[in-house]
Coordinates of C-alpha atoms in Angstrom, one line a residue:
Chain X
M1 CA 18.7 -19.5 -10.1
S2 CA 19.2 -22.5 -12.3
T3 CA 20.3 -22.4 -15.9
R4 CA 18.6 -25.7 -16.7
P5 CA 16.3 -25.1 -19.6
E6 CA 12.6 -25.5 -18.8
A7 CA 11.4 -28.8 -20.1
D8 CA 8.3 -27.3 -21.7
V9 CA 10.3 -24.6 -23.5
L10 CA 12.1 -27.2 -25.6
P11 CA 10.1 -28.5 -28.5
S12 CA 8.9 -32.0 -27.8
Q13 CA 10.0 -34.9 -29.9
S14 CA 6.8 -35.1 -31.8
T15 CA 6.9 -31.5 -32.9
I16 CA 10.4 -31.9 -34.3
Q17 CA 9.5 -35.0 -36.2
G18 CA 6.1 -33.6 -37.3
A19 CA 5.8 -32.3 -40.9
A20 CA 4.6 -28.8 -39.9
V21 CA 6.8 -27.4 -37.2
A22 CA 4.5 -25.2 -35.2
G23 CA 6.5 -22.5 -33.4
R24 CA 5.4 -21.6 -30.0
S25 CA 5.5 -18.0 -29.0
L26 CA 6.6 -16.6 -25.6
W27 CA 2.9 -15.9 -25.0
Q28 CA 1.8 -19.5 -25.5
D29 CA 4.6 -20.7 -23.2
A30 CA 3.6 -18.2 -20.6
F31 CA 0.0 -19.2 -20.9
R32 CA 0.8 -22.9 -20.5
R33 CA 2.9 -22.3 -17.5
F34 CA 0.2 -20.1 -16.0
L35 CA -2.5 -22.8 -16.5
R36 CA -0.3 -25.3 -14.7
N37 CA 0.1 -23.0 -11.6
K38 CA -2.5 -24.2 -9.1
A39 CA -2.4 -21.3 -6.8
A40 CA -2.8 -18.8 -9.6
M41 CA -5.6 -20.7 -11.3
S42 CA -7.5 -20.9 -8.0
G43 CA -7.0 -17.2 -7.8
V44 CA -8.6 -16.8 -11.2
V45 CA -11.5 -19.0 -10.3
V46 CA -12.1 -17.1 -7.0
V47 CA -12.0 -13.7 -8.7
G48 CA -14.2 -15.0 -11.5
I49 CA -16.8 -16.3 -9.0
L50 CA -16.8 -13.1 -6.9
A51 CA -17.0 -10.9 -10.0
T52 CA -19.8 -12.9 -11.5
L53 CA -21.8 -13.0 -8.3
S54 CA -21.3 -9.3 -7.8
V55 CA -22.5 -8.6 -11.3
L56 CA -25.5 -10.9 -11.1
V57 CA -26.6 -10.2 -7.6
P58 CA -29.7 -8.2 -8.5
I59 CA -30.9 -11.1 -10.6
L60 CA -29.9 -13.9 -8.3
S61 CA -31.1 -12.6 -4.9
P62 CA -34.7 -12.3 -3.7
H63 CA -33.7 -9.3 -1.6
G64 CA -32.9 -5.9 -2.9
I65 CA -30.0 -3.8 -1.6
E66 CA -32.4 -1.3 0.1
D67 CA -35.0 -3.8 1.2
I68 CA -35.6 -3.4 5.0
Y69 CA -37.1 -6.2 7.1
W70 CA -38.3 -4.5 10.2
D71 CA -39.0 -7.8 12.0
S72 CA -35.6 -9.2 11.1
I73 CA -33.1 -6.7 12.6
L74 CA -29.6 -8.2 13.4
V75 CA -30.6 -11.7 12.5
P76 CA -27.6 -14.0 12.8
P77 CA -26.6 -15.9 9.7
S78 CA -28.5 -19.1 9.0
I79 CA -29.7 -21.0 5.9
G80 CA -33.2 -21.4 7.4
S81 CA -34.1 -17.8 7.9
G82 CA -33.3 -17.0 4.3
F83 CA -30.6 -14.6 5.4
W84 CA -27.4 -16.6 4.8
F85 CA -25.1 -13.9 6.0
G86 CA -27.6 -12.5 8.5
T87 CA -29.0 -8.9 8.5
D88 CA -27.6 -5.6 9.6
V89 CA -28.8 -3.0 12.1
N90 CA -31.4 -1.7 9.6
G91 CA -32.7 -5.2 8.9
R92 CA -31.0 -5.4 5.4
D93 CA -29.7 -8.7 4.0
L94 CA -25.9 -8.8 4.5
L95 CA -25.3 -11.2 1.6
V96 CA -26.8 -8.9 -0.9
R97 CA -25.0 -5.9 0.5
C98 CA -21.7 -7.8 0.5
F99 CA -22.0 -8.5 -3.2
Y100 CA -23.2 -5.0 -4.1
A101 CA -20.2 -3.8 -2.1
G102 CA -18.1 -6.2 -4.2
R103 CA -19.3 -4.4 -7.4
I104 CA -18.1 -1.1 -6.1
S105 CA -14.8 -2.4 -4.6
L106 CA -13.8 -4.3 -7.7
T107 CA -14.8 -1.5 -10.0
I108 CA -12.8 1.0 -8.1
G109 CA -9.8 -1.4 -8.0
V110 CA -9.9 -1.8 -11.7
L111 CA -10.7 1.8 -12.5
A112 CA -7.9 3.3 -10.3
T113 CA -5.5 0.7 -11.8
S114 CA -6.4 1.6 -15.4
V115 CA -5.7 5.2 -14.7
A116 CA -2.4 4.3 -13.2
L117 CA -1.7 2.0 -16.2
C118 CA -2.3 4.7 -18.8
I119 CA -0.2 7.4 -17.1
G120 CA 2.6 5.0 -16.1
V121 CA 3.0 3.3 -19.5
I122 CA 3.0 6.5 -21.4
F123 CA 5.3 8.3 -19.0
G124 CA 7.7 5.4 -18.7
A125 CA 7.8 4.6 -22.4
V126 CA 8.5 8.3 -23.3
A127 CA 11.2 8.5 -20.7
G128 CA 12.9 5.2 -21.7
F129 CA 12.6 5.7 -25.4
S130 CA 13.9 9.3 -25.4
G131 CA 16.8 8.6 -23.1
G132 CA 19.4 11.3 -22.3
N133 CA 18.4 14.4 -20.4
T134 CA 14.6 14.0 -21.0
D135 CA 14.8 10.6 -19.3
N136 CA 17.0 11.9 -16.5
F137 CA 14.6 14.8 -15.8
M138 CA 11.5 12.7 -16.0
M139 CA 12.8 10.0 -13.7
R140 CA 14.0 12.6 -11.1
F141 CA 10.4 13.8 -11.1
V142 CA 9.3 10.3 -10.4
D143 CA 11.9 10.0 -7.6
V144 CA 10.5 13.1 -5.9
L145 CA 6.9 12.0 -6.2
Y146 CA 8.0 8.6 -4.8
A147 CA 8.8 10.2 -1.5
L148 CA 5.3 11.5 -1.1
P149 CA 3.3 9.8 1.6
T150 CA 0.8 8.5 -1.0
L151 CA -2.0 7.7 1.4
F152 CA -1.8 11.1 3.0
F153 CA -2.1 12.7 -0.4
I154 CA -5.0 10.6 -1.3
I155 CA -6.7 11.6 1.9
I156 CA -6.0 15.3 1.1
L157 CA -7.4 14.8 -2.4
V158 CA -10.5 13.2 -1.0
T159 CA -10.9 15.9 1.6
V160 CA -10.5 18.6 -1.0
L161 CA -12.6 17.0 -3.7
G162 CA -15.2 15.7 -1.3
A163 CA -16.6 12.2 -1.6
S164 CA -19.4 13.4 -3.8
N165 CA -18.3 11.6 -6.9
I166 CA -16.6 8.5 -5.6
F167 CA -15.4 7.3 -9.0
F168 CA -13.7 10.5 -9.7
V169 CA -11.9 10.4 -6.3
F170 CA -10.7 6.9 -7.1
M171 CA -9.4 7.9 -10.5
C172 CA -7.4 10.4 -8.5
I173 CA -6.0 7.5 -6.5
G174 CA -4.9 5.9 -9.7
A175 CA -3.3 9.1 -10.7
L176 CA -1.1 8.9 -7.7
Q177 CA -0.3 5.2 -8.2
W178 CA 1.5 5.2 -11.6
L179 CA 5.1 5.7 -10.3
T180 CA 6.1 2.1 -10.1
M181 CA 4.5 1.4 -13.4
A182 CA 6.5 4.2 -15.0
R183 CA 9.7 2.8 -13.6
I184 CA 9.0 -0.7 -14.8
V185 CA 8.1 0.4 -18.3
R186 CA 11.1 2.7 -18.5
G187 CA 13.5 0.1 -17.3
Q188 CA 12.2 -2.5 -19.8
T189 CA 12.2 0.0 -22.7
L190 CA 15.8 0.9 -21.9
S191 CA 17.0 -2.7 -21.8
V192 CA 15.3 -3.5 -25.1
K193 CA 16.7 -0.4 -26.7
R194 CA 20.3 -1.7 -26.1
R195 CA 19.7 -5.1 -27.8
D196 CA 21.3 -5.9 -31.1
Y197 CA 18.0 -6.7 -32.9
L198 CA 16.8 -3.2 -32.1
M199 CA 19.9 -1.7 -33.5
A200 CA 19.4 -3.8 -36.6
A201 CA 15.8 -2.6 -36.9
H202 CA 17.1 1.0 -36.8
A203 CA 19.8 0.1 -39.3
I204 CA 17.3 -1.2 -41.9
G205 CA 15.3 2.0 -41.4
L206 CA 12.2 0.8 -39.7
P207 CA 10.0 3.8 -38.8
T208 CA 9.7 4.5 -35.0
T209 CA 6.0 3.5 -34.8
R210 CA 6.9 0.1 -36.2
I211 CA 9.8 -0.3 -33.8
L212 CA 7.5 0.6 -31.0
S213 CA 4.7 -1.8 -32.0
R214 CA 6.9 -4.7 -33.1
Y215 CA 9.7 -4.7 -30.4
I216 CA 9.1 -2.4 -27.5
V217 CA 5.4 -3.0 -26.7
P218 CA 5.6 -6.8 -26.7
N219 CA 8.6 -6.8 -24.4
V220 CA 7.0 -4.4 -22.0
T221 CA 3.6 -6.1 -21.9
G222 CA 4.6 -9.0 -19.6
P223 CA 5.9 -7.1 -16.6
V224 CA 3.1 -4.5 -17.0
I225 CA 0.4 -7.2 -16.8
V226 CA 2.1 -8.6 -13.7
Y227 CA 2.2 -5.3 -12.0
V228 CA -1.4 -4.5 -13.0
T229 CA -2.7 -7.6 -11.2
L230 CA -0.7 -6.7 -8.1
L231 CA -1.9 -3.0 -8.2
I232 CA -5.6 -4.0 -8.3
P233 CA -5.6 -5.4 -4.8
I234 CA -3.6 -2.5 -3.5
N235 CA -6.2 -0.1 -4.9
I236 CA -9.1 -2.2 -3.5
L237 CA -7.3 -2.0 -0.1
I238 CA -6.9 1.8 -0.3
E239 CA -10.6 2.1 -1.1
S240 CA -11.5 0.0 1.9
Y241 CA -9.1 2.0 4.0
L242 CA -10.7 5.3 3.0
S243 CA -14.3 4.0 3.3
F244 CA -13.4 2.5 6.7
L245 CA -12.3 6.0 7.9
G246 CA -15.5 7.5 6.5
L247 CA -13.7 9.2 3.7
G248 CA -14.6 7.0 0.8
V249 CA -17.8 5.4 -0.4
Q250 CA -20.9 6.8 1.4
E251 CA -24.4 5.3 2.0
P252 CA -26.6 4.5 0.1
L253 CA -23.7 3.0 -1.9
T254 CA -21.6 0.5 -0.1
S255 CA -18.2 -1.1 -0.4
W256 CA -16.3 -3.8 1.6
G257 CA -14.5 -1.1 3.5
L258 CA -17.7 0.6 4.5
L259 CA -19.3 -2.7 5.5
I260 CA -16.3 -3.6 7.6
S261 CA -16.4 -0.2 9.3
Q262 CA -20.2 -0.7 10.1
G263 CA -19.4 -4.2 11.2
A264 CA -16.6 -3.1 13.5
A265 CA -19.1 -0.7 15.2
E266 CA -21.5 -3.6 15.9
L267 CA -18.8 -6.2 16.7
E268 CA -20.1 -7.0 20.2
S269 CA -23.6 -7.7 19.2
A270 CA -23.3 -8.9 15.6
P271 CA -19.8 -10.2 14.8
W272 CA -21.0 -11.6 11.4
L273 CA -21.3 -8.0 10.2
L274 CA -17.5 -7.8 10.3
I275 CA -16.6 -11.4 9.5
F276 CA -18.3 -11.7 6.1
P277 CA -17.2 -8.6 4.4
A278 CA -13.7 -8.9 5.9
T279 CA -13.4 -12.5 4.7
L280 CA -14.5 -11.5 1.2
L281 CA -12.0 -8.7 1.1
T282 CA -9.2 -10.8 2.3
I283 CA -10.0 -13.7 -0.1
T284 CA -10.0 -11.2 -3.0
L285 CA -6.7 -9.7 -1.9
F286 CA -5.2 -13.2 -1.7
A287 CA -6.6 -14.2 -5.0
F288 CA -5.2 -11.2 -6.9
N289 CA -1.8 -11.7 -5.3
F290 CA -1.7 -15.4 -6.3
I291 CA -2.7 -14.4 -9.9
G292 CA 0.1 -11.8 -9.9
D293 CA 2.7 -14.2 -8.6
G294 CA 1.6 -16.8 -11.1
L295 CA 1.9 -14.4 -14.0
R296 CA 5.3 -13.4 -12.8
D297 CA 6.5 -17.0 -12.8
A298 CA 4.8 -17.6 -16.2
F299 CA 6.5 -14.7 -17.9
D300 CA 9.8 -15.0 -16.2
P301 CA 10.5 -18.7 -15.6
K302 CA 14.2 -18.2 -14.8
D303 CA 13.2 -16.1 -11.8
R304 CA 11.8 -19.1 -10.0
Chain L
M1 CA 30.6 8.4 2.5
F2 CA 30.3 12.0 3.4
G3 CA 29.8 12.9 -0.3
Y4 CA 27.0 10.3 -0.4
I5 CA 25.2 11.8 2.6
L6 CA 25.5 15.3 1.0
N7 CA 24.2 14.0 -2.3
R8 CA 21.2 12.3 -0.6
L9 CA 20.5 15.5 1.4
A10 CA 20.6 17.5 -1.8
I11 CA 17.7 15.3 -3.2
S12 CA 15.7 15.2 0.1
I13 CA 15.4 18.9 0.6
P14 CA 13.9 19.7 -2.8
T15 CA 11.6 16.7 -2.3
I16 CA 10.3 18.2 1.0
F17 CA 9.9 21.5 -0.8
V18 CA 7.8 19.9 -3.6
I19 CA 5.6 18.2 -1.0
I20 CA 4.9 21.5 0.8
V21 CA 4.1 23.3 -2.5
L22 CA 2.0 20.5 -3.8
S23 CA -0.1 20.1 -0.7
F24 CA -0.4 23.9 -0.4
F25 CA -1.8 24.2 -3.9
I26 CA -4.1 21.1 -3.7
I27 CA -5.7 22.7 -0.6
K28 CA -5.9 26.1 -2.3
L29 CA -7.9 24.4 -5.0
A30 CA -10.5 23.2 -2.5
P31 CA -14.0 24.5 -3.1
G32 CA -15.2 26.9 -0.5
G33 CA -13.3 29.0 2.0
P34 CA -13.0 28.2 5.7
F35 CA -15.6 30.8 6.6
D36 CA -18.3 29.8 4.2
D37 CA -20.3 28.0 6.8
D38 CA -20.5 31.0 9.1
A39 CA -23.9 32.3 8.0
E40 CA -24.8 36.0 8.0
V41 CA -21.3 37.4 8.4
P42 CA -21.2 41.0 7.2
D43 CA -18.8 41.7 4.4
E44 CA -16.5 43.8 6.7
V45 CA -16.2 41.1 9.2
R46 CA -15.4 38.5 6.5
A47 CA -12.8 40.9 5.1
N48 CA -11.3 41.3 8.5
L49 CA -11.2 37.5 9.1
E50 CA -9.6 36.9 5.7
A51 CA -7.1 39.6 6.4
A52 CA -6.3 38.0 9.8
Y53 CA -5.5 34.7 8.1
N54 CA -3.8 36.4 5.1
L55 CA -6.4 35.0 2.8
D56 CA -6.7 38.3 0.9
R57 CA -3.1 38.2 -0.3
P58 CA -2.1 36.6 -3.6
V59 CA -1.6 32.9 -3.4
I60 CA 2.2 33.1 -4.0
V61 CA 2.5 35.5 -1.0
Q62 CA 0.4 33.1 1.1
L63 CA 2.8 30.3 0.2
G64 CA 5.8 32.4 1.1
L65 CA 4.2 33.3 4.4
Y66 CA 3.4 29.7 5.1
M67 CA 7.0 28.6 4.3
G68 CA 8.4 31.4 6.4
G69 CA 6.2 30.2 9.3
L70 CA 7.3 26.6 8.7
L71 CA 10.9 27.5 9.3
K72 CA 10.0 28.9 12.6
G73 CA 8.0 25.9 13.5
D74 CA 4.7 27.7 13.0
L75 CA 2.2 25.7 10.9
G76 CA -0.6 28.2 11.2
P77 CA -3.9 28.2 13.0
S78 CA -6.5 25.4 13.0
F79 CA -9.7 26.4 11.3
V80 CA -11.9 24.3 13.5
F81 CA -10.3 24.5 16.9
R82 CA -9.9 28.3 17.3
D83 CA -7.9 28.0 20.6
Q84 CA -5.2 25.6 19.2
N85 CA -2.8 26.0 16.3
V86 CA -1.5 23.2 14.1
A87 CA 1.8 23.0 15.9
D88 CA 0.0 22.5 19.2
I89 CA -2.1 19.7 17.8
I90 CA 1.0 17.9 16.4
R91 CA 3.0 18.5 19.6
T92 CA 0.4 16.9 21.8
G93 CA -0.3 14.0 19.4
F94 CA 3.2 13.2 18.3
P95 CA 4.5 11.5 21.5
V96 CA 1.5 9.1 21.5
S97 CA 2.0 8.2 17.8
A98 CA 5.7 7.8 18.2
K99 CA 5.4 5.6 21.2
V100 CA 2.9 3.2 19.5
G101 CA 4.7 3.3 16.2
L102 CA 8.2 2.7 17.4
S103 CA 7.0 -0.1 19.8
A104 CA 5.3 -1.8 16.8
I105 CA 8.4 -1.6 14.7
F106 CA 10.6 -2.9 17.5
L107 CA 8.2 -5.8 18.1
G108 CA 7.8 -6.5 14.4
A109 CA 11.6 -6.5 13.9
I110 CA 12.4 -8.8 16.8
I111 CA 9.7 -11.4 16.3
G112 CA 9.8 -11.1 12.5
M113 CA 13.6 -11.7 12.3
F114 CA 13.5 -14.5 14.9
V115 CA 10.6 -16.4 13.1
G116 CA 12.1 -15.8 9.7
L117 CA 15.5 -17.2 10.8
I118 CA 13.8 -20.3 12.2
A119 CA 11.9 -20.8 8.9
A120 CA 15.0 -20.4 6.9
L121 CA 17.1 -22.8 9.0
R122 CA 14.3 -25.4 8.8
K123 CA 13.6 -24.8 5.2
N124 CA 10.8 -26.7 3.6
S125 CA 9.8 -28.3 6.9
A126 CA 6.3 -28.3 8.3
L127 CA 7.4 -25.5 10.7
D128 CA 8.6 -23.4 7.8
Y129 CA 5.3 -23.8 5.9
T130 CA 3.3 -23.0 9.0
I131 CA 5.4 -19.9 9.7
M132 CA 5.2 -18.6 6.2
T133 CA 1.4 -19.2 5.9
V134 CA 0.8 -17.3 9.1
A135 CA 3.1 -14.6 7.9
M136 CA 1.2 -14.4 4.6
T137 CA -2.1 -14.1 6.4
G138 CA -0.6 -11.4 8.7
I139 CA 0.3 -9.4 5.6
A140 CA -2.9 -10.0 3.7
V141 CA -5.5 -9.3 6.4
P142 CA -5.8 -5.5 6.7
T143 CA -5.2 -3.9 10.1
F144 CA -8.8 -2.5 10.2
V145 CA -10.0 -6.1 10.3
T146 CA -7.5 -7.5 12.8
A147 CA -7.7 -4.6 15.2
P148 CA -11.5 -4.9 16.0
F149 CA -11.1 -8.7 16.4
L150 CA -8.2 -8.3 18.8
A151 CA -10.3 -5.8 20.8
L152 CA -13.3 -8.2 20.7
I153 CA -11.3 -11.2 21.9
F154 CA -8.9 -9.7 24.5
G155 CA -11.0 -6.7 25.5
L156 CA -14.5 -8.0 25.6
Y157 CA -14.5 -11.8 25.8
L158 CA -11.4 -12.3 28.0
S159 CA -11.6 -8.8 29.6
L160 CA -7.8 -8.8 29.8
L161 CA -7.1 -5.4 28.3
P162 CA -8.9 -2.2 27.7
I163 CA -10.9 -2.1 24.4
A164 CA -9.9 1.4 23.6
G165 CA -8.5 4.6 25.0
W166 CA -5.1 5.8 26.0
G167 CA -5.3 6.5 29.8
D168 CA -2.0 8.0 30.7
G169 CA -0.2 5.8 28.2
Q170 CA 0.1 2.7 30.4
I171 CA 1.4 -0.5 28.9
R172 CA -2.1 -2.0 29.3
N173 CA -3.5 0.5 26.9
M174 CA -0.7 0.1 24.4
V175 CA -0.7 -3.7 24.0
L176 CA -3.6 -4.1 21.6
P177 CA -2.7 -1.1 19.3
V178 CA 0.9 -2.1 19.1
V179 CA 0.2 -5.8 18.4
A180 CA -2.4 -4.9 15.7
L181 CA 0.1 -2.5 14.1
A182 CA 3.0 -5.0 14.4
L183 CA 1.2 -8.0 12.9
P184 CA 1.7 -7.1 9.2
K185 CA 5.3 -6.0 10.0
I186 CA 6.1 -9.3 11.6
G187 CA 4.8 -11.1 8.5
T188 CA 6.8 -9.0 6.1
I189 CA 10.0 -9.0 8.1
A190 CA 9.8 -12.7 8.5
R191 CA 9.5 -13.2 4.8
V192 CA 12.3 -10.8 4.0
T193 CA 14.5 -12.4 6.6
R194 CA 13.8 -15.9 5.4
G195 CA 14.7 -15.0 1.8
A196 CA 17.8 -13.1 2.8
I197 CA 19.1 -15.9 5.1
L198 CA 18.5 -18.5 2.4
D199 CA 20.5 -16.4 -0.1
V200 CA 23.4 -16.1 2.3
M201 CA 23.4 -19.8 3.1
R202 CA 24.3 -20.5 -0.5
A203 CA 27.1 -17.9 -0.5
A204 CA 30.7 -19.0 -0.9
H205 CA 32.0 -17.5 2.4
V206 CA 29.5 -19.7 4.4
R207 CA 30.6 -22.8 2.6
T208 CA 34.2 -21.8 3.4
A209 CA 33.3 -21.3 7.1
R210 CA 31.8 -24.8 7.2
A211 CA 34.7 -26.3 5.3
K212 CA 37.2 -25.0 7.8
G213 CA 35.3 -26.8 10.5
L214 CA 33.6 -23.9 12.3
P215 CA 30.8 -25.1 14.6
E216 CA 27.4 -24.6 13.0
H217 CA 26.2 -22.2 15.7
L218 CA 29.2 -20.0 15.0
V219 CA 28.6 -20.2 11.2
I220 CA 25.1 -19.0 11.9
R221 CA 26.0 -16.3 14.3
R222 CA 29.1 -14.9 12.6
H223 CA 28.4 -15.4 8.9
I224 CA 24.8 -16.1 8.1
L225 CA 23.1 -13.7 10.6
R226 CA 25.3 -10.7 9.9
A227 CA 24.9 -10.7 6.1
G228 CA 21.3 -11.9 6.4
M229 CA 20.3 -8.8 8.4
L230 CA 21.1 -6.4 5.6
P231 CA 17.9 -6.6 3.5
V232 CA 15.9 -6.4 6.8
V233 CA 17.6 -3.1 7.6
S234 CA 16.8 -1.7 4.1
Y235 CA 13.2 -2.8 4.6
L236 CA 12.9 -0.9 7.9
G237 CA 12.9 2.5 6.2
P238 CA 9.8 2.0 4.1
S239 CA 8.3 0.0 6.9
I240 CA 8.4 3.0 9.2
A241 CA 6.4 4.9 6.6
G242 CA 3.9 1.9 6.6
V243 CA 3.6 2.0 10.4
M244 CA 2.8 5.7 10.2
T245 CA 0.0 5.2 7.7
G246 CA -1.2 2.2 9.6
S247 CA -1.3 4.3 12.8
V248 CA -4.1 6.4 11.2
I249 CA -6.4 3.4 11.3
I250 CA -5.1 2.1 14.6
E251 CA -5.5 5.4 16.4
T252 CA -9.0 5.8 15.1
I253 CA -10.1 2.3 16.1
F254 CA -8.5 2.4 19.6
A255 CA -9.3 6.1 20.2
L256 CA -5.7 7.0 20.8
P257 CA -5.0 10.8 20.9
G258 CA -2.2 10.6 18.3
I259 CA -1.6 12.6 15.2
G260 CA -3.1 9.9 13.0
R261 CA -6.5 10.3 14.5
A262 CA -6.1 14.1 14.5
F263 CA -5.4 13.8 10.8
V264 CA -8.6 11.8 10.1
E265 CA -10.7 14.1 12.2
A266 CA -9.2 17.2 10.5
S267 CA -9.9 15.6 7.2
L268 CA -13.5 14.9 8.0
N269 CA -13.9 18.5 9.4
R270 CA -12.1 19.9 6.4
D271 CA -9.6 21.5 8.7
Y272 CA -7.1 22.2 5.9
P273 CA -4.2 23.7 7.8
V274 CA -4.2 20.7 10.2
V275 CA -4.3 18.2 7.3
M276 CA -1.5 19.9 5.5
G277 CA 0.6 20.4 8.6
I278 CA 0.4 16.7 9.6
T279 CA 1.1 15.6 6.0
I280 CA 4.3 17.7 5.9
V281 CA 5.5 16.5 9.3
Y282 CA 4.9 12.9 8.2
A283 CA 6.6 13.5 4.9
I284 CA 9.7 14.9 6.7
I285 CA 9.8 12.0 9.1
I286 CA 9.5 9.4 6.3
I287 CA 12.1 11.0 4.2
S288 CA 14.5 11.4 7.1
M289 CA 14.0 7.7 8.1
N290 CA 14.7 6.5 4.6
L291 CA 17.8 8.6 4.5
L292 CA 18.9 7.3 7.9
V293 CA 18.3 3.7 6.8
D294 CA 20.2 4.2 3.5
I295 CA 23.2 5.6 5.3
L296 CA 23.1 2.8 7.9
Y297 CA 22.9 0.3 5.1
R298 CA 26.1 1.7 3.5
F299 CA 27.7 1.7 6.8
L300 CA 26.9 -2.0 7.5
D301 CA 27.6 -3.3 4.0
P302 CA 31.3 -2.8 3.0
R303 CA 30.6 -3.9 -0.5
I304 CA 28.4 -0.8 -1.1
R305 CA 30.6 1.5 1.0
E306 CA 33.7 0.8 -1.1
G307 CA 31.9 1.0 -4.4

């Protein structure tokens, strides 16, 4: 860990000499550092492209998700046949199915993460801000839940609730994924609370709501955003995992996990059925992880 | 040290209790009873069935009975397989899962540490970058993608190993599941090892060892390796949990008769007692492993032991 100040944190010569000294906030700094991180930016581009294609797939593709071509069953991928990713056992276009699956997988990843975000931030902020016994009790509760085998509980929940409403099930996943978020928010809140400027804010009699919005929230936001980008791929992976086992998304809907599971069953005769969805899933996981790492470096340069 | 162990036990036991109560109530919330599918059952028969499984008693009493049974190693009957109870299912499946899981952890630890050490000693070389890229890929590609490909290449194209099945647990049948399960472990352990070794190499005691003229191989063996292994040990606890959840996928793909597959089948059949029994057993294993690793860690690292 070096103590050398980052060159771009220091105001450049021209700013100092300029008439109007434009201050640059932590956020602008972070944003600049993020833009300069090649891995993270390529992650953003990849996720952007995948998301756009997934959203626009009904408009862009000549094939519908349920279109069946009886004379083109298990056609290998080729540009000439019009089936770029090939077709599946039912003669459906794999490319279209992959991006429809992307819709579901990405939505579930984001949805489950937002649930985790809401619960985790509120729980962690209350614990950290209250302190004392409340904090102690709340964090003990988190410790106990931490020991739960999460995946097993998710499978129990899915078993019990049935996969009838898949989005509800995946919101339950989010409801089991908020623990780390709560720990991060609580830790950050506690450390801000001990700072002198917060004591000063208390001393001049600022109301609690203002202290929260002015000092606590901005300090907590960075780590939370980083963790959110890292939680999305985890939730996408859990969805694929469940769908692969037959416990998640069911036909006629489809997701990357379900496509991979169908592809694994036809691996001998049609390996492309596994290769394409698996590649898309892996690329997405990589991309989100690069974005997360990039954000971490951007918000916390001294950690590099 | 003894006080620490007691303290940790005092946290672990309520945790296991919470897990049991939580899974019990989630399953009680499930819509539909276990006998709903049996059409045309007269009311008296249904009442008898429910009485036989204590389903007519208040929920709290049912929980009490379940916990009482648990202490005696009785996890209740399976709703689907009428001739087997949950303890039987776990007893037959556990040796298979344990064999595969422990072999995978062993393989992951050995290869991961070795590769991570090489990457750290050749820091920023082409070899280092190659190892770390491969490790990253091993972590990012999910087991349910690597496992079918391994089966395709080594089972089908090269016909070297069986594609699936357990046989009598011969090595041949174990290779592919163990390798598939170990790949992400190798990747993670390599990364953890590399980071840890690089940290230690900057430490003062290593500089001192070099300064007093100790040969490099002894510096590595006595000073760098020993301290560098600590984070790896602390990673092994959670990684055992990871191997267990991974085994659910692996056992399903390779059709191994372990408890992971039993869990998925029970879940698809809505065989609640089996699902719950296996969850509890897994939870107890995970918690004990974490406890064991924490204690081991304290034992290995004098800085924590004294503090």
